[in-house]
Tab-separated table of C-alpha atoms and ligand atoms in Angstrom:
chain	number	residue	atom	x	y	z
A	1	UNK	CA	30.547	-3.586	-10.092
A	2	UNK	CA	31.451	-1.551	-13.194
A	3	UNK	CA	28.132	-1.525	-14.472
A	4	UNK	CA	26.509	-0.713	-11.013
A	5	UNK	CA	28.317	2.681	-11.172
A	6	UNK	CA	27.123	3.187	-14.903
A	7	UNK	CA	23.908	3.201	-13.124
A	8	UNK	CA	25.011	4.745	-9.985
A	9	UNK	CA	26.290	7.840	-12.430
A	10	UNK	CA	22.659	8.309	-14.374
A	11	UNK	CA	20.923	8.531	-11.154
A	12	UNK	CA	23.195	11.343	-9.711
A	13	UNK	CA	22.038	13.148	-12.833
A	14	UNK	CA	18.072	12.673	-11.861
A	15	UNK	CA	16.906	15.786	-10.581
A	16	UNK	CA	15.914	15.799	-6.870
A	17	UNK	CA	12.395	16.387	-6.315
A	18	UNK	CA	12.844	15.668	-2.607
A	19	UNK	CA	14.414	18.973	-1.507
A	20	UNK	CA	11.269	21.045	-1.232
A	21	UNK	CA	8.612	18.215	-0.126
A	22	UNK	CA	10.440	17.949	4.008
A	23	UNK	CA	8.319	20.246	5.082
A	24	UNK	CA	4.739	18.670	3.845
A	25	UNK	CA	3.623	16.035	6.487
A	26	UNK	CA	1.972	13.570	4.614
A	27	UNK	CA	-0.703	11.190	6.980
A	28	UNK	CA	0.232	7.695	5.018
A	29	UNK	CA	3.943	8.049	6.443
A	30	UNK	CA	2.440	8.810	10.213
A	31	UNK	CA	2.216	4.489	10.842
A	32	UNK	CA	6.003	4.515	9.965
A	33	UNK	CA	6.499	6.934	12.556
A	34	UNK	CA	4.732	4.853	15.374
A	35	UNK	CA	1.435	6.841	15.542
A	36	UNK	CA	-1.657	5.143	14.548
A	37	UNK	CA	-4.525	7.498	13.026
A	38	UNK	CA	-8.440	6.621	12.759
A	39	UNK	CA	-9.315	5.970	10.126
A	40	UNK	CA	-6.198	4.362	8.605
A	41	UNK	CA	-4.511	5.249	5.764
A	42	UNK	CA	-5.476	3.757	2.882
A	43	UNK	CA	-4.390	2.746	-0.725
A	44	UNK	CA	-5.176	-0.049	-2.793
A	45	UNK	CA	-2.630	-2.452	-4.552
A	46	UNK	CA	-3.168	-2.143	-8.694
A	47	UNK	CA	-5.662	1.080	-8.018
A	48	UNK	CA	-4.618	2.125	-11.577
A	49	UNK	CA	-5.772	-0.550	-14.002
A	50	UNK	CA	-8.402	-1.756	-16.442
A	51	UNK	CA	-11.237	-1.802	-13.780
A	52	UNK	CA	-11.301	1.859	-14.863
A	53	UNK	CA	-12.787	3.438	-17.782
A	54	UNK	CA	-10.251	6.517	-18.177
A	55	UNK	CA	-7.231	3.760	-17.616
A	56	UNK	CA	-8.476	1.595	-20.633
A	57	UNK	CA	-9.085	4.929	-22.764
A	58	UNK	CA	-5.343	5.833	-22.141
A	59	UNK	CA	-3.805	2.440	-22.192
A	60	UNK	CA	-5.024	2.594	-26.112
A	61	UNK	CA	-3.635	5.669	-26.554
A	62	UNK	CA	-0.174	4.192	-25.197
A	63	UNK	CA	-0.153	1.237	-27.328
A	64	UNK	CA	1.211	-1.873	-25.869
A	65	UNK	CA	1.656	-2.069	-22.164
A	66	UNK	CA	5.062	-1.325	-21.800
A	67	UNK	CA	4.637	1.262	-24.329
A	68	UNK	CA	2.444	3.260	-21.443
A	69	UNK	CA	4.917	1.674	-18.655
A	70	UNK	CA	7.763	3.706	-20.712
A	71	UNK	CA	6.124	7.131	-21.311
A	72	UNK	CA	6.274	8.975	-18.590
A	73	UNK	CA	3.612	11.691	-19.460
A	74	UNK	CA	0.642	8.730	-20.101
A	75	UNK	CA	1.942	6.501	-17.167
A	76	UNK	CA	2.149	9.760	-14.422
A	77	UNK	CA	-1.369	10.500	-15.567
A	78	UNK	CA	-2.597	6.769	-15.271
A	79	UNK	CA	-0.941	6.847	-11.575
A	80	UNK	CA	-3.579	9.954	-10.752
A	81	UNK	CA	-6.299	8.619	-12.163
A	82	UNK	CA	-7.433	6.870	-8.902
A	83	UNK	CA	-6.157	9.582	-6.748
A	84	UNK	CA	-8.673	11.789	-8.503
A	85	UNK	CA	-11.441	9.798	-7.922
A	86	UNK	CA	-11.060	8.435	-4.751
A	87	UNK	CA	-8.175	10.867	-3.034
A	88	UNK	CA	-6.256	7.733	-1.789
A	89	UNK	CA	-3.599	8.610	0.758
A	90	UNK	CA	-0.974	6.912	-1.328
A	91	UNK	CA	-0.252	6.393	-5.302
A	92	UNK	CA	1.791	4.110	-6.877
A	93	UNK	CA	3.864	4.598	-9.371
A	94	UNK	CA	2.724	3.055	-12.496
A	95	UNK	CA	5.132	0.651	-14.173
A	96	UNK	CA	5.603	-2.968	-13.887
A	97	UNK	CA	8.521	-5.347	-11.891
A	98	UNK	CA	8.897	-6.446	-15.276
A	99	UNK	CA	10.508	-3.790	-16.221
A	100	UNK	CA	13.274	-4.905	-14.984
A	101	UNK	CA	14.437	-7.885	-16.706
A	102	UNK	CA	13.232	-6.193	-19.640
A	103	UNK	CA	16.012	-3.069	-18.715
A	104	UNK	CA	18.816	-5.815	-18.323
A	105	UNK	CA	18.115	-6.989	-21.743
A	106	UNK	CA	15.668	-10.239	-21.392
A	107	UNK	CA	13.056	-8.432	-23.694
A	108	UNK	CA	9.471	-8.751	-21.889
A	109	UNK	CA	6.028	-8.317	-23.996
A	110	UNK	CA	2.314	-8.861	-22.635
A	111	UNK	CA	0.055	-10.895	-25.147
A	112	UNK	CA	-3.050	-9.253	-25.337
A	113	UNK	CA	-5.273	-10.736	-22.205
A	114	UNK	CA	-2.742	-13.517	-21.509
A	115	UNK	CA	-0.149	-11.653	-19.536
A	116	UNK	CA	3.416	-11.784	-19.596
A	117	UNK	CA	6.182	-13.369	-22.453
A	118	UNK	CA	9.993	-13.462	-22.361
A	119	UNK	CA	12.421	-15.824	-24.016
A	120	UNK	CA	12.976	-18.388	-20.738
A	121	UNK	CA	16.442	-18.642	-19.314
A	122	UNK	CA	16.849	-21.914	-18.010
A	123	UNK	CA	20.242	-22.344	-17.066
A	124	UNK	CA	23.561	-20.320	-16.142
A	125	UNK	CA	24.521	-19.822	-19.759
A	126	UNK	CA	21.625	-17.753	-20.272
A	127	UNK	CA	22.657	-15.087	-17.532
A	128	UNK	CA	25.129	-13.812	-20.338
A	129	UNK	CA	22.258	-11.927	-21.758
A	130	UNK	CA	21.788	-10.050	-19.329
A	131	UNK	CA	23.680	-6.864	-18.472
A	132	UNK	CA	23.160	-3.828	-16.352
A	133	UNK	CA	24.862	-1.436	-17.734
A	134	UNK	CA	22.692	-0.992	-20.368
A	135	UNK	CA	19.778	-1.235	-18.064
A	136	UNK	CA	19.987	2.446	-17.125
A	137	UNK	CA	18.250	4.079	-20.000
A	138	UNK	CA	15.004	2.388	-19.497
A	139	UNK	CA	15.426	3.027	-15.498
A	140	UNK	CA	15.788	6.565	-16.333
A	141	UNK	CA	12.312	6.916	-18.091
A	142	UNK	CA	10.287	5.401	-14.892
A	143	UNK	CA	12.588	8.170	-12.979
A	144	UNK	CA	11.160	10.356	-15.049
A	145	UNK	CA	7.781	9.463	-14.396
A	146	UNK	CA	8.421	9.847	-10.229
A	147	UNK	CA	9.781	13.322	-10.906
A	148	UNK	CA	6.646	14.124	-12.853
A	149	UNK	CA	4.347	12.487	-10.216
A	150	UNK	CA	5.554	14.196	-7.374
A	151	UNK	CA	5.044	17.833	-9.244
A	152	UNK	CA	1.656	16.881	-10.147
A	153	UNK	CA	0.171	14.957	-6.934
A	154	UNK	CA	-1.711	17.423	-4.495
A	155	UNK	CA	1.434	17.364	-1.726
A	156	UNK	CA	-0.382	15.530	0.699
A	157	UNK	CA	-0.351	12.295	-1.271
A	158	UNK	CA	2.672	9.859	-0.227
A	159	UNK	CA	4.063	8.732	-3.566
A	160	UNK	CA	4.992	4.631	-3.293
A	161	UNK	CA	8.007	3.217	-5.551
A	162	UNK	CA	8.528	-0.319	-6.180
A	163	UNK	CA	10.133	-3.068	-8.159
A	164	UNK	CA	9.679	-7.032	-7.190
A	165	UNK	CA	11.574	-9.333	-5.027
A	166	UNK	CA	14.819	-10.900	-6.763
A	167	UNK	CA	13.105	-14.230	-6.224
A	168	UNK	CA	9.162	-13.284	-8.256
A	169	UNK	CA	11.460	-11.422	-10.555
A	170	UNK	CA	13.115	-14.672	-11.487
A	171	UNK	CA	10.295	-16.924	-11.509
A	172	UNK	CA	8.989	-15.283	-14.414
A	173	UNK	CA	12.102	-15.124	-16.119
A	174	UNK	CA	12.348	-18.609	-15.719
A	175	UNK	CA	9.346	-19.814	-16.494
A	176	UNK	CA	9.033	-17.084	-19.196
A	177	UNK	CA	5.587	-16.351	-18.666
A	178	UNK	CA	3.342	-16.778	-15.097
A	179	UNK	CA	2.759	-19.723	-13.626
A	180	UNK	CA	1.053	-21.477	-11.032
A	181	UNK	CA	3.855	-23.443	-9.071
A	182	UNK	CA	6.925	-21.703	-10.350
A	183	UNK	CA	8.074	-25.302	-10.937
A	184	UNK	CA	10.961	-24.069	-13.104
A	185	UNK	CA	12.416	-21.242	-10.946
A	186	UNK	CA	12.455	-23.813	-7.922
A	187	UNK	CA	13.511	-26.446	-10.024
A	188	UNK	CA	16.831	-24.754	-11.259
A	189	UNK	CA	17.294	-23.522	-7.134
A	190	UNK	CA	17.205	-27.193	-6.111
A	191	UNK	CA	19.740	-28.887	-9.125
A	192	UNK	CA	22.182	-25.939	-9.322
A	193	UNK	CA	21.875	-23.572	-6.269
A	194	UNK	CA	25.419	-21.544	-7.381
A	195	UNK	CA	23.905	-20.955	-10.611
A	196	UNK	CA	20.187	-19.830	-9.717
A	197	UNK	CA	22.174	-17.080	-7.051
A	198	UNK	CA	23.821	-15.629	-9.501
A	199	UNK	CA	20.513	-14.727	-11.373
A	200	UNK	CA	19.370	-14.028	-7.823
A	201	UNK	CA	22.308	-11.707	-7.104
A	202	UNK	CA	21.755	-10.049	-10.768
A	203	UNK	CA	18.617	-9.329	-9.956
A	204	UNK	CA	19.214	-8.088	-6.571
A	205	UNK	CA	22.410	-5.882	-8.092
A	206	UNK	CA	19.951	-4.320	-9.935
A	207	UNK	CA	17.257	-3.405	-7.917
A	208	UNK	CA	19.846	-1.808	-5.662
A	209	UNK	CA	20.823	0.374	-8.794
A	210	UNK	CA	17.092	0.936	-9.668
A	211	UNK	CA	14.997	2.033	-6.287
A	212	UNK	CA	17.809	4.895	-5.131
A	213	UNK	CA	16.527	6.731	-8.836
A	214	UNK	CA	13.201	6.267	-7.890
A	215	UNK	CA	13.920	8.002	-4.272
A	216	UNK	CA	15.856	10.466	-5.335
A	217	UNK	CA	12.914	11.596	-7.841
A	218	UNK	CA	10.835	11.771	-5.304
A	219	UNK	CA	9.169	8.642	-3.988
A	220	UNK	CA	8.334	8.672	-0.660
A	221	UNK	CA	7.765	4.815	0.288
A	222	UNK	CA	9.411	1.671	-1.472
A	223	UNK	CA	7.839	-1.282	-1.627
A	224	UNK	CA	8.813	-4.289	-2.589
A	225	UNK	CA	6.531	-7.440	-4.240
A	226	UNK	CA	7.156	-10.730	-3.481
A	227	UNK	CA	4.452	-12.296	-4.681
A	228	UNK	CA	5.422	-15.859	-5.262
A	229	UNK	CA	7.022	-15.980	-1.885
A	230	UNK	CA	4.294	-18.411	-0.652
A	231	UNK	CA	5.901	-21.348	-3.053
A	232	UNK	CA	9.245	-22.147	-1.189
A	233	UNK	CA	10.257	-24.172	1.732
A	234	UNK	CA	11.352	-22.334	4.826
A	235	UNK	CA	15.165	-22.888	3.997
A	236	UNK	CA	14.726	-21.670	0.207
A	237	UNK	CA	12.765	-18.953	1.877
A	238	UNK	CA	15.215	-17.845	3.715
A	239	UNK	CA	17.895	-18.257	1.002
A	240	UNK	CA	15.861	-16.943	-2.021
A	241	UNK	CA	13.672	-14.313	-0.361
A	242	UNK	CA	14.840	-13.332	3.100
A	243	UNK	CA	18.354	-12.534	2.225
A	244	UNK	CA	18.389	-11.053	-0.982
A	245	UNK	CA	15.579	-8.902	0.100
A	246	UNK	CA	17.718	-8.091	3.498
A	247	UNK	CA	20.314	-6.801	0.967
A	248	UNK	CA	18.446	-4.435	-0.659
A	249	UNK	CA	16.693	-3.262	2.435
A	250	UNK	CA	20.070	-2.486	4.365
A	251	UNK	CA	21.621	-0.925	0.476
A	252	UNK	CA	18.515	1.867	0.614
A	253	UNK	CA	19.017	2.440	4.473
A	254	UNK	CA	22.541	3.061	3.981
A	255	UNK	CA	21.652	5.903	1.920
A	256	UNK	CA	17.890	6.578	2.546
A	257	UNK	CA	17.335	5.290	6.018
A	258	UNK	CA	14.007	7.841	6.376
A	259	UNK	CA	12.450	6.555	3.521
A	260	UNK	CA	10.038	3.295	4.495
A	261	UNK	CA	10.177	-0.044	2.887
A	262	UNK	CA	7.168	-2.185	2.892
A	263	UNK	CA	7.902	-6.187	1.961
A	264	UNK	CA	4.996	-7.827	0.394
A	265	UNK	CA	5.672	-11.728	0.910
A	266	UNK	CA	2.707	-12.690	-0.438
A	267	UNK	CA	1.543	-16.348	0.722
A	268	UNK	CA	3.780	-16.350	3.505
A	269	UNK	CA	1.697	-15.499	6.082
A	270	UNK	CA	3.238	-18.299	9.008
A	271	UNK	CA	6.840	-16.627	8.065
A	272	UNK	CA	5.839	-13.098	8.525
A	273	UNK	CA	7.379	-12.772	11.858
A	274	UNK	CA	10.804	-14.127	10.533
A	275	UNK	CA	10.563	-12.163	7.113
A	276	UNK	CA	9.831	-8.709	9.422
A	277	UNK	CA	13.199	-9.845	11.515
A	278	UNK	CA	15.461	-10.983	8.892
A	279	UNK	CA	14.961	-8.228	6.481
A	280	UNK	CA	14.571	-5.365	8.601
A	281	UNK	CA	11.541	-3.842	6.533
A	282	UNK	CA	9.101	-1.107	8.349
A	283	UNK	CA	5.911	-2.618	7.225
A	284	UNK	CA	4.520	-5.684	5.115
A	285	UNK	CA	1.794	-6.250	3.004
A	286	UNK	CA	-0.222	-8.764	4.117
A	287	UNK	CA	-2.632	-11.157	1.418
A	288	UNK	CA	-6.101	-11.931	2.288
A	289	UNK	CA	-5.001	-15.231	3.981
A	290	UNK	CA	-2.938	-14.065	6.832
A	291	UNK	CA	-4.968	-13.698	9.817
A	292	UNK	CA	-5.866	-10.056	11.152
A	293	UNK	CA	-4.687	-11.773	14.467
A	294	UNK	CA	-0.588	-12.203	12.589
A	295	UNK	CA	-1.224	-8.587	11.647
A	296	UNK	CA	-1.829	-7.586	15.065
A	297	UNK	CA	1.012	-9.310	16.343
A	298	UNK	CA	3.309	-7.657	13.871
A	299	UNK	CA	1.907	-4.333	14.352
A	300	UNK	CA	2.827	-4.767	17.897
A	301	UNK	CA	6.049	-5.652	17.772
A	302	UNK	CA	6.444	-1.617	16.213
A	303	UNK	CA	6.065	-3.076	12.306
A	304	UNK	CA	3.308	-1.727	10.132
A	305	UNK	CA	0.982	-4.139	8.911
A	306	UNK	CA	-0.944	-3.704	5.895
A	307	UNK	CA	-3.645	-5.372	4.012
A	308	UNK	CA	-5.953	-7.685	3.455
A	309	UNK	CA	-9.198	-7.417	2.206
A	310	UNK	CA	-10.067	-9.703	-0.436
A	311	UNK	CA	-10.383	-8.153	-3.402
A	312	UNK	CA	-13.121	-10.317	-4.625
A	313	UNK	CA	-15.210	-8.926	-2.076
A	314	UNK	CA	-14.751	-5.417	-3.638
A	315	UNK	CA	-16.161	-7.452	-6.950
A	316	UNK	CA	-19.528	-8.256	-5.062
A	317	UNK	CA	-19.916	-5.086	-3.030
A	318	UNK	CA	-23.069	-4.946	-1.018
A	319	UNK	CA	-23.371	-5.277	2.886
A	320	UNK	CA	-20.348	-8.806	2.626
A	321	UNK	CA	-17.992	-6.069	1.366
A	322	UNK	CA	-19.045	-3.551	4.573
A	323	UNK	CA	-19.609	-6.262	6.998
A	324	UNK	CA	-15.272	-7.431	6.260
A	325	UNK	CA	-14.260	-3.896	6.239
A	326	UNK	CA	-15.722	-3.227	9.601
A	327	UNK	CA	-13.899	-6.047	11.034
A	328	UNK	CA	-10.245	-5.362	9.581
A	329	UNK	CA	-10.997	-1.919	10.677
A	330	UNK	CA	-11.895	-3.186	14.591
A	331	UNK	CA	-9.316	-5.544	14.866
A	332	UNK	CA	-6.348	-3.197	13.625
A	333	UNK	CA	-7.769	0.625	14.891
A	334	UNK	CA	-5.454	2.081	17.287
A	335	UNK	CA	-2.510	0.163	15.590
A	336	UNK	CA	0.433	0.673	13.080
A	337	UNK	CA	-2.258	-0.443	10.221
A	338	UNK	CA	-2.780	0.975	6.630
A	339	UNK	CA	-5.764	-0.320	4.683
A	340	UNK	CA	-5.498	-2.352	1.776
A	341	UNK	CA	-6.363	-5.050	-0.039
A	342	UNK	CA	-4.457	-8.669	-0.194
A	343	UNK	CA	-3.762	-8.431	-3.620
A	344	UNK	CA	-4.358	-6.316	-6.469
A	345	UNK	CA	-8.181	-5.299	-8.140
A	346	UNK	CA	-8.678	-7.282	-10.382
A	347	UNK	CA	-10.321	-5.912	-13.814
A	348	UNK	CA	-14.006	-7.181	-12.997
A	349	UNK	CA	-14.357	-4.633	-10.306
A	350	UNK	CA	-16.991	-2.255	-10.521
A	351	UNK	CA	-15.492	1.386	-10.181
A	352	UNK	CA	-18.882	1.950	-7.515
A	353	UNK	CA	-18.075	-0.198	-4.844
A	354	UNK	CA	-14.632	1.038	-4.726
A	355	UNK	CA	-16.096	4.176	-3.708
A	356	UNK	CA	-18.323	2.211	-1.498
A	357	UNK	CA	-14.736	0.999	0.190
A	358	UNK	CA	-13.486	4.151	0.359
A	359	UNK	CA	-16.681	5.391	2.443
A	360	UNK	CA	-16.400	2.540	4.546
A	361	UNK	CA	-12.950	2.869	5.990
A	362	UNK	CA	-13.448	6.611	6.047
A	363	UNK	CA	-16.928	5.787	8.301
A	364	UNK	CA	-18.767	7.925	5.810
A	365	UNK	CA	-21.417	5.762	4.605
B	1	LIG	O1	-1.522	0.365	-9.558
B	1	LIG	C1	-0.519	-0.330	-9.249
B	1	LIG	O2	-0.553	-1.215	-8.383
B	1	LIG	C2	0.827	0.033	-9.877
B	1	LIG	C3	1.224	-0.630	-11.059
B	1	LIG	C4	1.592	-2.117	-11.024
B	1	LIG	C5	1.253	-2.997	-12.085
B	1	LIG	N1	1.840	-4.210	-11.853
B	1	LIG	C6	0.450	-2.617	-13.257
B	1	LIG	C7	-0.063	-3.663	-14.176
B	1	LIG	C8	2.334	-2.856	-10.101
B	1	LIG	C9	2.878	-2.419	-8.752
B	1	LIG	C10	2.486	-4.171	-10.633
B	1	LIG	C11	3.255	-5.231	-9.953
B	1	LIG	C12	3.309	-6.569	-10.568
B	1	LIG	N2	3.405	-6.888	-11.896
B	1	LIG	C13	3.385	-7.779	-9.815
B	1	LIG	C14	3.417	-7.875	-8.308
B	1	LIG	C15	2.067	-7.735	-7.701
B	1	LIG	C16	1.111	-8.827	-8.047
B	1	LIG	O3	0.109	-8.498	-8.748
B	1	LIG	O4	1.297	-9.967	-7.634
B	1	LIG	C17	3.457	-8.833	-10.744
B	1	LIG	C18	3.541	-10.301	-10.412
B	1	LIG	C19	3.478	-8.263	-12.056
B	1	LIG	C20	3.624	-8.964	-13.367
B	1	LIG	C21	2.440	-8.776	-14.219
B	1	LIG	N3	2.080	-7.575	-14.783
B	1	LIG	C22	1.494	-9.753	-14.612
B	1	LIG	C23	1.522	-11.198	-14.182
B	1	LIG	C24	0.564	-9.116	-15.425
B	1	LIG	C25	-0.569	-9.763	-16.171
B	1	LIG	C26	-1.722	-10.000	-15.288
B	1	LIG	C27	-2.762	-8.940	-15.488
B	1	LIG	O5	-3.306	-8.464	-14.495
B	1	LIG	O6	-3.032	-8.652	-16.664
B	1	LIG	C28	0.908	-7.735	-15.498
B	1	LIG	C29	0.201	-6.686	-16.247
B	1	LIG	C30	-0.192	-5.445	-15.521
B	1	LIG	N4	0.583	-4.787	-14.613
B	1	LIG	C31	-1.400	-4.717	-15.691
B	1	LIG	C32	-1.332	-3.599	-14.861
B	1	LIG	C33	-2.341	-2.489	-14.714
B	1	LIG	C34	-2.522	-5.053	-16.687
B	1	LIG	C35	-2.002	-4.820	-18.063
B	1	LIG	C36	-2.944	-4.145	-19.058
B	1	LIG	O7	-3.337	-2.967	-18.891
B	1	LIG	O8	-3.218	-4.800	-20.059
């Protein structure tokens, strides 16, 4: 508890950028409030990244990828690349979940075109090296990038903060790198469930002390990625995802209950329904698996549903990528729906057809 108030303490120092935004309506939040708008809102999930020319020329400038995750003048300007070209209703805050275990003191790197490394922990004994209390200083540079993001986005862009789900989190500080089962992570939930929760409840702890810095510096939306969701069984779903999640949903509506919080349980598609009830989000991200029919269901039960276009189809363009987007866009106009994609662009993407996409769902070309 002691070091959530260390944490608590640095972000009652964060400036508020909040105060003077009330009055701008922005259209992405107009889903939350139960109105559905033609065309849809739209963002897209990793719209900052290497698929873009003027991202690569400023990731070299950063350095190493954290190095640009923890500089808040190169990452705010990263985060407006897209908007510039494409005047997306929504940006995203450019950082990393990562960041995270990284903050607590399990020191993260990315190996050039290989993705994440950190030193696995494995067992109970490794939680030791983690602490919170420390985490603060590196929480309070991403702050800083929010509170320069919401000075320099034109005021009708929503701004979208994030970290990941306790249980993706932990998977890759597990495994100490990605992988494609999260063997470890379920392994170590299945021989010693005591232990595993308290890396669960570390990581939960934390996020709780992370997102309200993020709000009060001026994000508008929190969302939260789950994206190895789709590799438990219902009852480790429940335990490992639902609740923990549930946690830090009812922590920010405590304090922030107008801010929305979209869940992102990627792979999960045939739990959505129970995610949506036992966390109490206002919207999910949906992956290109989940049928547009499960998004229509949640959207009319009063939850927004986002998602799902695939984004290899945004890799091969042409009249596949229009013919898809036309369908999302009949099957969910006239509900709570914001347009996305399933999962992020991926770096083979040509920068053309995302404009393409944006004409599309905009029913300008
Ligand atoms: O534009 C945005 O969406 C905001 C920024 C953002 C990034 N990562 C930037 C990034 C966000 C929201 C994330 C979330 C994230 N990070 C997730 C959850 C969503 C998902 O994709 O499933 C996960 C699992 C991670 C962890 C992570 N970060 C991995 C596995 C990798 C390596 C894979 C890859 O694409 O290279 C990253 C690196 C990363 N995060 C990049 C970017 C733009 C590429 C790094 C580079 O520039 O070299």
């Amino acid at each position: 508890m002691k070091d959530v108030t260390a944490v608590q303490d640095l972000t009652a120092k964060t400036t508020s950028s909040r105060v003077s935004d009330t009055s701008v309506s922005r259209r992405f939040l107009k889903p939350f409030a139960g109105e559905s708008l033609s065309p849809p809102p739209m963002w897209l999930m990793r719209q900052a990244g290497r698929y873009l020319p003027e991202y690569r020329a400023t990731r070299k400038e950063a350095g190493s990828f954290l190095d640009l995750c923890y500089n808040p003048k190169l990452a705010a300007e990263v985060t407006l690349q897209p908007i510039r070209r494409y005047g997306f209703d929504a940006s995203i805050l450019f950082s990393d979940i990562l960041v995270v275990p990284d903050a607590l003191g399990q020191r993260v790197t990315f190996a050039e075109g290989e993705g994440p490394r950190l030193q696995p922990i494995r067992e109970v004994a490794g939680l030791a090296r983690l602490s919170l209390s420390n985490a603060g200083e590196k929480f309070a540079i991403v702050w800083e990038t929010v509170a320069r993001l919401r000075q320099d986005l034109p005021k009708d862009t929503a701004l979208i903060g994030f970290c990941g789900a306790p249980w993706t989190v932990a998977t890759y500080m597990v495994e100490g790198q990605g992988s494609s089962d999260q063997g470890e992570a379920r392994g170590w939930a299945y021989r010693d469930p005591a232990g595993f929760a308290q890396l669960i409840d570390i990581l939960t702890d934390a996020s709780i002390a992370y997102l309200p810095g993020q709000i009060k510096a001026g994000a508008d939306v929190i969302q939260i990625f789950d994206s190895w969701a789709g590799s438990l069984a219902e009852n480790q779903f429940q335990q490992w995802v639902v609740l923990p999640t549930a946690r830090i949903v009812a922590a920010l509506k405590a304090a922030h209950p107008e801010v929305p919080i979209i869940g992102f349980p990627k792979g999960a598609a045939a739990q959505l329904q129970h995610f949506v009830a036992g966390t109490n989000v206002d919207g999910v991200s949906c992956d290109t698996s989940c049928p547009l029919g499960v998004m229509q269901a949640v959207a009319a039960r009063g939850t927004v549903a986002q998602g799902n276009l695939d984004p290899l189809l945004l890799v091969a363009g042409g009249a596949a990528l229009d013919r898809r987007v036309d369908e999302i866009l009949d099957a969910m106009t006239g509900k709570r729906f914001i347009f996305n994609l399933g999962h992020g662009i991926v770096p083979e993407t040509p920068p053309e057809h995302v404009a393409q996409l944006v004409n599309r769902v905009r029913r300008n070309g």
